[in-house]
Amino acid sequence: MKRLIACIIATMALSSLSAQTNPLKTFFCADFNQGKIFEFQDGKIVWEHRAPASNDVWVLKNGNRLFTTGHGVLEVTVEKDTVFYYHSAESEIFACQRLKNGNTFVGECTSGRLLELNKKGEIVKELTIGKEKDPYFMRNARRLDNGHYLVAHYGGKRVTEYDKKGRIVWEAPIPGGAHSVARLKNGHTVVAATDKARDAKMVEFDKKGNIVWELSNADLEGAPLQFMSGFQYLPESDTFLLTNWKGHNMGSGVPLIIWVSRDKKILGTIPAHERLVTVASIFVEGSSTRYNH
């Protein structure tokens, strides 16, 4: 009953925002613990697909959905026909990304391999940056337009940029454990920090590695941040959508998704939903530039 009441309150609060300004009216998310991805419209699930231990989800320009599936990456149509599939027998996968050339980037967490796959799922580029079979080596990762790789190191408590040969060209410490990372157009790097330091937060670094913006429980009433997993930056409104993963036996009284402004005001939340368990990643269409977990 408490979860249902919380859901009703959230729906009432979000209804006061117009469809043009409220990114939580229509969004996609990955539920890691439940093993599914969902499409929400006006608080209701209108599409879903099985996705074991999913941590990354995209909606492509053609409407297809690209997402991780524990040890794999899957692309399906709205009708759920498979378009692309990759499976790793050895490693967990927390990151996927469709590149401008049509290939797909995959970050293998356990093996530390950064892969580029063609449309047939064949490896056309491969770079190994990590210690073999380290379960905490890599979480989210992104291939940048210059061919470099931006990697969130959860166990190593840092975020690192590697060049094409695997050499470190930029790095910043994340005491809480880095889970997701994005490079903004101005060259800044945004990182979602987890619970390793008992201080979940979002951190933005400039090109020199200086912290220029930070969001923590000290900034928000009720200390709602528990484990910052995925996020999406919305440049048109200069706001962030944050996913608050509630694993590790954490409490249930915090929001699953938080929409927050640069001046650290909460603009909307999804505090609970009868069909969601934990939310690890989020995607909203319609943004001219998409930066995610």
mmCIF file of C-alpha atoms in Angstrom:
data_model
loop_
_atom_site.group_PDB
_atom_site.id
_atom_site.type_symbol
_atom_site.label_atom_id
_atom_site.label_comp_id
_atom_site.label_asym_id
_atom_site.label_seq_id
_atom_site.Cartn_x
_atom_site.Cartn_y
_atom_site.Cartn_z
ATOM 1 C CA MET A 1 0.000 0.000 0.000
ATOM 2 C CA LYS A 2 2.858 2.429 0.847
ATOM 3 C CA ARG A 3 4.443 1.859 -2.579
ATOM 4 C CA LEU A 4 1.120 2.451 -4.311
ATOM 5 C CA ILE A 5 0.564 5.705 -2.403
ATOM 6 C CA ALA A 6 4.088 6.872 -3.271
ATOM 7 C CA CYS A 7 3.447 6.106 -6.940
ATOM 8 C CA ILE A 8 0.203 8.110 -6.898
ATOM 9 C CA ILE A 9 1.953 11.070 -5.254
ATOM 10 C CA ALA A 10 4.714 10.944 -7.876
ATOM 11 C CA THR A 11 2.209 10.861 -10.717
ATOM 12 C CA MET A 12 0.353 13.863 -9.281
ATOM 13 C CA ALA A 13 3.591 15.816 -8.873
ATOM 14 C CA LEU A 14 4.793 15.067 -12.379
ATOM 15 C CA SER A 15 1.427 15.882 -13.944
ATOM 16 C CA SER A 16 1.960 19.519 -12.991
ATOM 17 C CA LEU A 17 4.837 19.682 -15.468
ATOM 18 C CA SER A 18 4.100 20.030 -19.147
ATOM 19 C CA ALA A 19 4.960 17.252 -21.608
ATOM 20 C CA GLN A 20 7.523 19.555 -23.210
ATOM 21 C CA THR A 21 9.449 20.194 -20.007
ATOM 22 C CA ASN A 22 8.993 16.929 -18.158
ATOM 23 C CA PRO A 23 11.378 14.176 -19.363
ATOM 24 C CA LEU A 24 9.782 11.692 -16.977
ATOM 25 C CA LYS A 25 6.561 11.527 -18.972
ATOM 26 C CA THR A 26 8.186 9.207 -21.540
ATOM 27 C CA PHE A 27 11.400 7.362 -20.817
ATOM 28 C CA PHE A 28 13.164 4.005 -21.092
ATOM 29 C CA CYS A 29 14.954 2.340 -18.198
ATOM 30 C CA ALA A 30 16.857 -0.811 -17.315
ATOM 31 C CA ASP A 31 15.846 -2.713 -14.177
ATOM 32 C CA PHE A 32 19.021 -4.581 -13.222
ATOM 33 C CA ASN A 33 17.671 -6.832 -10.460
ATOM 34 C CA GLN A 34 14.469 -7.695 -12.286
ATOM 35 C CA GLY A 35 16.271 -8.286 -15.593
ATOM 36 C CA LYS A 36 14.055 -6.199 -17.878
ATOM 37 C CA ILE A 37 14.004 -2.952 -19.818
ATOM 38 C CA PHE A 38 10.847 -0.856 -19.881
ATOM 39 C CA GLU A 39 9.298 1.990 -21.821
ATOM 40 C CA PHE A 40 7.152 4.286 -19.681
ATOM 41 C CA GLN A 41 4.522 6.740 -20.872
ATOM 42 C CA ASP A 42 2.606 8.843 -18.343
ATOM 43 C CA GLY A 43 3.592 6.509 -15.523
ATOM 44 C CA LYS A 44 2.507 3.348 -17.346
ATOM 45 C CA ILE A 45 4.624 0.601 -18.914
ATOM 46 C CA VAL A 46 3.842 0.411 -22.631
ATOM 47 C CA TRP A 47 6.712 -1.858 -23.764
ATOM 48 C CA GLU A 48 9.131 -4.245 -22.084
ATOM 49 C CA HIS A 49 11.756 -6.839 -22.940
ATOM 50 C CA ARG A 50 13.766 -9.400 -21.015
ATOM 51 C CA ALA A 51 17.283 -8.099 -20.284
ATOM 52 C CA PRO A 52 19.163 -9.985 -17.543
ATOM 53 C CA ALA A 53 21.369 -7.753 -15.366
ATOM 54 C CA SER A 54 21.002 -4.842 -17.789
ATOM 55 C CA ASN A 55 22.988 -1.660 -17.118
ATOM 56 C CA ASP A 56 22.807 0.258 -20.393
ATOM 57 C CA VAL A 57 19.900 1.097 -22.709
ATOM 58 C CA TRP A 58 19.566 3.250 -25.829
ATOM 59 C CA VAL A 59 16.793 4.031 -28.294
ATOM 60 C CA LEU A 60 18.338 4.409 -31.754
ATOM 61 C CA LYS A 61 17.249 6.858 -34.441
ATOM 62 C CA ASN A 62 15.286 4.120 -36.240
ATOM 63 C CA GLY A 63 13.373 3.308 -33.053
ATOM 64 C CA ASN A 64 15.255 0.095 -32.278
ATOM 65 C CA ARG A 65 16.334 -0.561 -28.700
ATOM 66 C CA LEU A 66 19.970 -1.384 -27.899
ATOM 67 C CA PHE A 67 20.802 -2.698 -24.429
ATOM 68 C CA THR A 68 23.116 -4.903 -22.403
ATOM 69 C CA THR A 69 22.024 -8.348 -21.204
ATOM 70 C CA GLY A 70 24.436 -9.425 -18.497
ATOM 71 C CA HIS A 71 26.965 -11.198 -20.723
ATOM 72 C CA GLY A 72 25.710 -9.742 -23.983
ATOM 73 C CA VAL A 73 24.353 -6.879 -26.057
ATOM 74 C CA LEU A 74 21.047 -7.029 -27.915
ATOM 75 C CA GLU A 75 19.294 -4.787 -30.437
ATOM 76 C CA VAL A 76 15.622 -5.391 -31.129
ATOM 77 C CA THR A 77 12.872 -3.654 -33.062
ATOM 78 C CA VAL A 78 9.684 -2.348 -31.473
ATOM 79 C CA GLU A 79 8.152 -5.666 -32.575
ATOM 80 C CA LYS A 80 10.970 -7.435 -30.629
ATOM 81 C CA ASP A 81 12.712 -8.878 -33.669
ATOM 82 C CA THR A 82 16.451 -9.323 -33.089
ATOM 83 C CA VAL A 83 18.649 -7.089 -35.269
ATOM 84 C CA PHE A 84 22.016 -7.392 -33.510
ATOM 85 C CA TYR A 85 23.386 -9.761 -30.898
ATOM 86 C CA TYR A 86 26.721 -10.264 -29.177
ATOM 87 C CA HIS A 87 27.489 -12.689 -26.361
ATOM 88 C CA SER A 88 30.609 -13.018 -24.237
ATOM 89 C CA ALA A 89 31.227 -16.405 -22.667
ATOM 90 C CA GLU A 90 33.870 -14.983 -20.337
ATOM 91 C CA SER A 91 32.866 -11.512 -19.216
ATOM 92 C CA GLU A 92 30.025 -9.459 -17.824
ATOM 93 C CA ILE A 93 29.059 -6.468 -19.966
ATOM 94 C CA PHE A 94 27.953 -3.144 -18.507
ATOM 95 C CA ALA A 95 28.379 -0.855 -21.534
ATOM 96 C CA CYS A 96 27.178 -0.650 -25.131
ATOM 97 C CA GLN A 97 27.015 2.199 -27.637
ATOM 98 C CA ARG A 98 26.066 2.550 -31.320
ATOM 99 C CA LEU A 99 28.852 4.406 -33.108
ATOM 100 C CA LYS A 100 28.501 6.912 -35.934
ATOM 101 C CA ASN A 101 29.948 4.412 -38.442
ATOM 102 C CA GLY A 102 27.179 1.918 -37.637
ATOM 103 C CA ASN A 103 29.364 -0.384 -35.566
ATOM 104 C CA THR A 104 28.686 -1.132 -31.907
ATOM 105 C CA PHE A 105 31.020 -0.442 -28.999
ATOM 106 C CA VAL A 106 31.027 -2.967 -26.149
ATOM 107 C CA GLY A 107 32.895 -2.735 -22.846
ATOM 108 C CA GLU A 108 33.598 -6.102 -21.242
ATOM 109 C CA CYS A 109 33.741 -5.548 -17.494
ATOM 110 C CA THR A 110 35.560 -8.678 -16.366
ATOM 111 C CA SER A 111 38.113 -9.020 -19.177
ATOM 112 C CA GLY A 112 38.810 -5.307 -19.604
ATOM 113 C CA ARG A 113 38.299 -5.567 -23.359
ATOM 114 C CA LEU A 114 37.025 -2.587 -25.346
ATOM 115 C CA LEU A 115 35.468 -3.908 -28.534
ATOM 116 C CA GLU A 116 34.067 -2.531 -31.767
ATOM 117 C CA LEU A 117 31.701 -4.916 -33.563
ATOM 118 C CA ASN A 118 30.278 -4.795 -37.071
ATOM 119 C CA LYS A 119 26.607 -5.395 -37.881
ATOM 120 C CA LYS A 120 27.190 -9.163 -37.864
ATOM 121 C CA GLY A 121 28.542 -9.046 -34.328
ATOM 122 C CA GLU A 122 32.106 -9.673 -35.478
ATOM 123 C CA ILE A 123 34.998 -7.984 -33.665
ATOM 124 C CA VAL A 124 36.690 -5.444 -35.943
ATOM 125 C CA LYS A 125 38.673 -3.601 -33.247
ATOM 126 C CA GLU A 126 39.893 -4.790 -29.859
ATOM 127 C CA LEU A 127 41.828 -3.166 -27.033
ATOM 128 C CA THR A 128 42.522 -4.777 -23.662
ATOM 129 C CA ILE A 129 43.155 -2.319 -20.849
ATOM 130 C CA GLY A 130 42.444 -4.378 -17.750
ATOM 131 C CA LYS A 131 43.487 -7.181 -15.539
ATOM 132 C CA GLU A 132 41.990 -10.428 -16.796
ATOM 133 C CA LYS A 133 38.870 -11.602 -14.985
ATOM 134 C CA ASP A 134 38.670 -8.771 -12.456
ATOM 135 C CA PRO A 135 34.915 -8.540 -11.654
ATOM 136 C CA TYR A 136 35.201 -4.947 -10.440
ATOM 137 C CA PHE A 137 37.496 -3.569 -13.128
ATOM 138 C CA MET A 138 35.036 -1.776 -15.415
ATOM 139 C CA ARG A 139 31.448 -0.627 -15.279
ATOM 140 C CA ASN A 140 30.137 1.875 -17.813
ATOM 141 C CA ALA A 141 32.410 2.989 -20.679
ATOM 142 C CA ARG A 142 32.130 5.158 -23.786
ATOM 143 C CA ARG A 143 34.057 5.470 -27.013
ATOM 144 C CA LEU A 144 34.709 9.145 -27.760
ATOM 145 C CA ASP A 145 34.615 10.758 -31.216
ATOM 146 C CA ASN A 146 38.423 11.066 -31.238
ATOM 147 C CA GLY A 147 38.777 7.295 -30.868
ATOM 148 C CA HIS A 148 39.674 7.429 -27.181
ATOM 149 C CA TYR A 149 37.820 5.508 -24.476
ATOM 150 C CA LEU A 150 36.309 6.891 -21.282
ATOM 151 C CA VAL A 151 36.041 4.178 -18.641
ATOM 152 C CA ALA A 152 34.418 4.098 -15.187
ATOM 153 C CA HIS A 153 36.565 1.932 -12.908
ATOM 154 C CA TYR A 154 34.394 0.774 -10.043
ATOM 155 C CA GLY A 155 36.939 -1.276 -8.098
ATOM 156 C CA GLY A 156 39.809 1.074 -8.941
ATOM 157 C CA LYS A 157 37.797 4.098 -7.740
ATOM 158 C CA ARG A 158 38.669 6.288 -10.693
ATOM 159 C CA VAL A 159 37.570 7.375 -14.147
ATOM 160 C CA THR A 160 40.158 7.093 -16.921
ATOM 161 C CA GLU A 161 40.507 8.178 -20.526
ATOM 162 C CA TYR A 162 42.602 5.851 -22.695
ATOM 163 C CA ASP A 163 43.934 6.606 -26.167
ATOM 164 C CA LYS A 164 43.680 4.198 -29.099
ATOM 165 C CA LYS A 165 46.700 2.254 -27.864
ATOM 166 C CA GLY A 166 45.487 1.962 -24.282
ATOM 167 C CA ARG A 167 47.693 4.680 -22.829
ATOM 168 C CA ILE A 168 46.222 6.806 -20.035
ATOM 169 C CA VAL A 169 45.766 10.412 -21.192
ATOM 170 C CA TRP A 170 43.432 11.686 -18.434
ATOM 171 C CA GLU A 171 42.315 10.409 -15.056
ATOM 172 C CA ALA A 172 40.445 11.527 -11.938
ATOM 173 C CA PRO A 173 39.855 9.793 -8.582
ATOM 174 C CA ILE A 174 36.360 8.669 -7.539
ATOM 175 C CA PRO A 175 36.566 7.473 -3.892
ATOM 176 C CA GLY A 176 32.974 6.241 -4.014
ATOM 177 C CA GLY A 177 33.629 3.972 -7.011
ATOM 178 C CA ALA A 178 32.840 5.137 -10.559
ATOM 179 C CA HIS A 179 29.832 3.525 -12.214
ATOM 180 C CA SER A 180 28.845 5.703 -15.185
ATOM 181 C CA VAL A 181 30.645 8.414 -17.103
ATOM 182 C CA ALA A 182 30.012 10.913 -19.916
ATOM 183 C CA ARG A 183 32.086 13.534 -21.723
ATOM 184 C CA LEU A 184 30.158 16.761 -22.336
ATOM 185 C CA LYS A 185 30.587 18.997 -25.378
ATOM 186 C CA ASN A 186 32.622 21.510 -23.397
ATOM 187 C CA GLY A 187 35.163 18.800 -22.578
ATOM 188 C CA HIS A 188 34.019 18.304 -19.006
ATOM 189 C CA THR A 189 33.553 14.801 -17.632
ATOM 190 C CA VAL A 190 30.573 13.799 -15.472
ATOM 191 C CA VAL A 191 30.774 10.715 -13.243
ATOM 192 C CA ALA A 192 28.220 8.837 -11.155
ATOM 193 C CA ALA A 193 29.763 7.644 -7.877
ATOM 194 C CA THR A 194 28.452 4.638 -5.969
ATOM 195 C CA ASP A 195 28.458 3.664 -2.294
ATOM 196 C CA LYS A 196 32.042 2.583 -1.645
ATOM 197 C CA ALA A 197 32.730 5.720 0.409
ATOM 198 C CA ARG A 198 29.193 5.850 1.832
ATOM 199 C CA ASP A 199 28.834 9.125 -0.051
ATOM 200 C CA ALA A 200 26.978 8.572 -3.313
ATOM 201 C CA LYS A 201 27.228 11.605 -5.570
ATOM 202 C CA MET A 202 27.561 13.097 -9.044
ATOM 203 C CA VAL A 203 30.839 14.826 -9.905
ATOM 204 C CA GLU A 204 31.810 17.021 -12.876
ATOM 205 C CA PHE A 205 35.486 17.575 -13.719
ATOM 206 C CA ASP A 206 36.992 20.126 -16.070
ATOM 207 C CA LYS A 207 39.723 19.247 -18.579
ATOM 208 C CA LYS A 208 42.418 19.670 -15.932
ATOM 209 C CA GLY A 209 40.685 17.327 -13.506
ATOM 210 C CA ASN A 210 39.337 20.018 -11.189
ATOM 211 C CA ILE A 211 35.880 19.494 -9.693
ATOM 212 C CA VAL A 212 33.569 22.203 -11.067
ATOM 213 C CA TRP A 213 30.203 20.802 -9.942
ATOM 214 C CA GLU A 214 29.133 18.216 -7.422
ATOM 215 C CA LEU A 215 25.814 16.881 -6.184
ATOM 216 C CA SER A 216 25.654 14.942 -2.915
ATOM 217 C CA ASN A 217 23.232 14.237 -0.097
ATOM 218 C CA ALA A 218 24.481 17.405 1.587
ATOM 219 C CA ASP A 219 22.700 19.331 -1.180
ATOM 220 C CA LEU A 220 19.349 17.518 -1.096
ATOM 221 C CA GLU A 221 16.652 17.254 1.527
ATOM 222 C CA GLY A 222 16.176 13.751 2.873
ATOM 223 C CA ALA A 223 19.576 12.469 1.671
ATOM 224 C CA PRO A 224 18.030 10.498 -1.237
ATOM 225 C CA LEU A 225 21.233 9.385 -2.998
ATOM 226 C CA GLN A 226 22.293 5.798 -2.247
ATOM 227 C CA PHE A 227 24.126 4.393 -5.287
ATOM 228 C CA MET A 228 24.393 6.568 -8.376
ATOM 229 C CA SER A 229 24.334 4.158 -11.298
ATOM 230 C CA GLY A 230 23.203 5.672 -14.613
ATOM 231 C CA PHE A 231 22.390 9.183 -15.757
ATOM 232 C CA GLN A 232 21.472 11.257 -18.777
ATOM 233 C CA TYR A 233 22.405 14.884 -19.292
ATOM 234 C CA LEU A 234 19.758 17.037 -20.992
ATOM 235 C CA PRO A 235 21.648 19.983 -22.560
ATOM 236 C CA GLU A 236 18.566 21.942 -23.630
ATOM 237 C CA SER A 237 17.524 22.433 -19.998
ATOM 238 C CA ASP A 238 20.979 21.887 -18.457
ATOM 239 C CA THR A 239 19.514 19.255 -16.152
ATOM 240 C CA PHE A 240 20.299 15.670 -15.224
ATOM 241 C CA LEU A 241 18.245 12.508 -14.950
ATOM 242 C CA LEU A 242 19.776 10.224 -12.317
ATOM 243 C CA THR A 243 19.105 6.569 -11.536
ATOM 244 C CA ASN A 244 19.443 5.554 -7.909
ATOM 245 C CA TRP A 245 20.237 1.835 -7.819
ATOM 246 C CA LYS A 246 18.919 0.339 -4.600
ATOM 247 C CA GLY A 247 20.921 -2.863 -4.362
ATOM 248 C CA HIS A 248 23.341 -3.924 -1.605
ATOM 249 C CA ASN A 249 20.422 -4.314 0.811
ATOM 250 C CA MET A 250 19.705 -0.598 0.796
ATOM 251 C CA GLY A 251 16.501 0.970 2.032
ATOM 252 C CA SER A 252 13.382 1.382 -0.079
ATOM 253 C CA GLY A 253 12.446 4.894 1.002
ATOM 254 C CA VAL A 254 14.455 6.742 -1.655
ATOM 255 C CA PRO A 255 13.469 7.600 -5.243
ATOM 256 C CA LEU A 256 14.355 5.288 -8.119
ATOM 257 C CA ILE A 257 14.842 8.191 -10.548
ATOM 258 C CA ILE A 258 15.642 11.833 -9.801
ATOM 259 C CA TRP A 259 15.450 14.806 -12.173
ATOM 260 C CA VAL A 260 17.692 17.569 -10.874
ATOM 261 C CA SER A 261 18.788 21.017 -12.025
ATOM 262 C CA ARG A 262 22.242 22.588 -12.062
ATOM 263 C CA ASP A 263 21.336 24.629 -9.006
ATOM 264 C CA LYS A 264 20.641 21.332 -7.207
ATOM 265 C CA LYS A 265 16.877 21.504 -7.099
ATOM 266 C CA ILE A 266 14.832 18.329 -7.530
ATOM 267 C CA LEU A 267 12.437 18.912 -10.421
ATOM 268 C CA GLY A 268 10.739 15.512 -10.334
ATOM 269 C CA THR A 269 11.134 11.959 -9.063
ATOM 270 C CA ILE A 270 9.875 8.434 -9.497
ATOM 271 C CA PRO A 271 9.870 7.345 -5.841
ATOM 272 C CA ALA A 272 8.332 3.923 -6.435
ATOM 273 C CA HIS A 273 6.462 1.856 -8.984
ATOM 274 C CA GLU A 274 4.694 -1.454 -8.569
ATOM 275 C CA ARG A 275 6.567 -2.927 -11.580
ATOM 276 C CA LEU A 276 10.087 -1.643 -10.820
ATOM 277 C CA VAL A 277 12.641 -3.150 -8.446
ATOM 278 C CA THR A 278 15.907 -1.315 -9.145
ATOM 279 C CA VAL A 279 16.747 1.153 -11.923
ATOM 280 C CA ALA A 280 20.304 1.062 -13.268
ATOM 281 C CA SER A 281 20.033 3.182 -16.421
ATOM 282 C CA ILE A 282 17.716 5.654 -18.125
ATOM 283 C CA PHE A 283 17.185 7.001 -21.631
ATOM 284 C CA VAL A 284 14.956 9.852 -22.794
ATOM 285 C CA GLU A 285 14.338 10.555 -26.467
ATOM 286 C CA GLY A 286 14.110 14.003 -27.984
ATOM 287 C CA SER A 287 17.317 15.482 -26.601
ATOM 288 C CA SER A 288 19.580 16.918 -29.302
ATOM 289 C CA THR A 289 22.599 15.536 -27.517
ATOM 290 C CA ARG A 290 22.465 12.337 -25.525
ATOM 291 C CA TYR A 291 24.896 11.679 -22.709
ATOM 292 C CA ASN A 292 24.119 8.608 -20.599
ATOM 293 C CA HIS A 293 25.310 6.352 -17.510
#
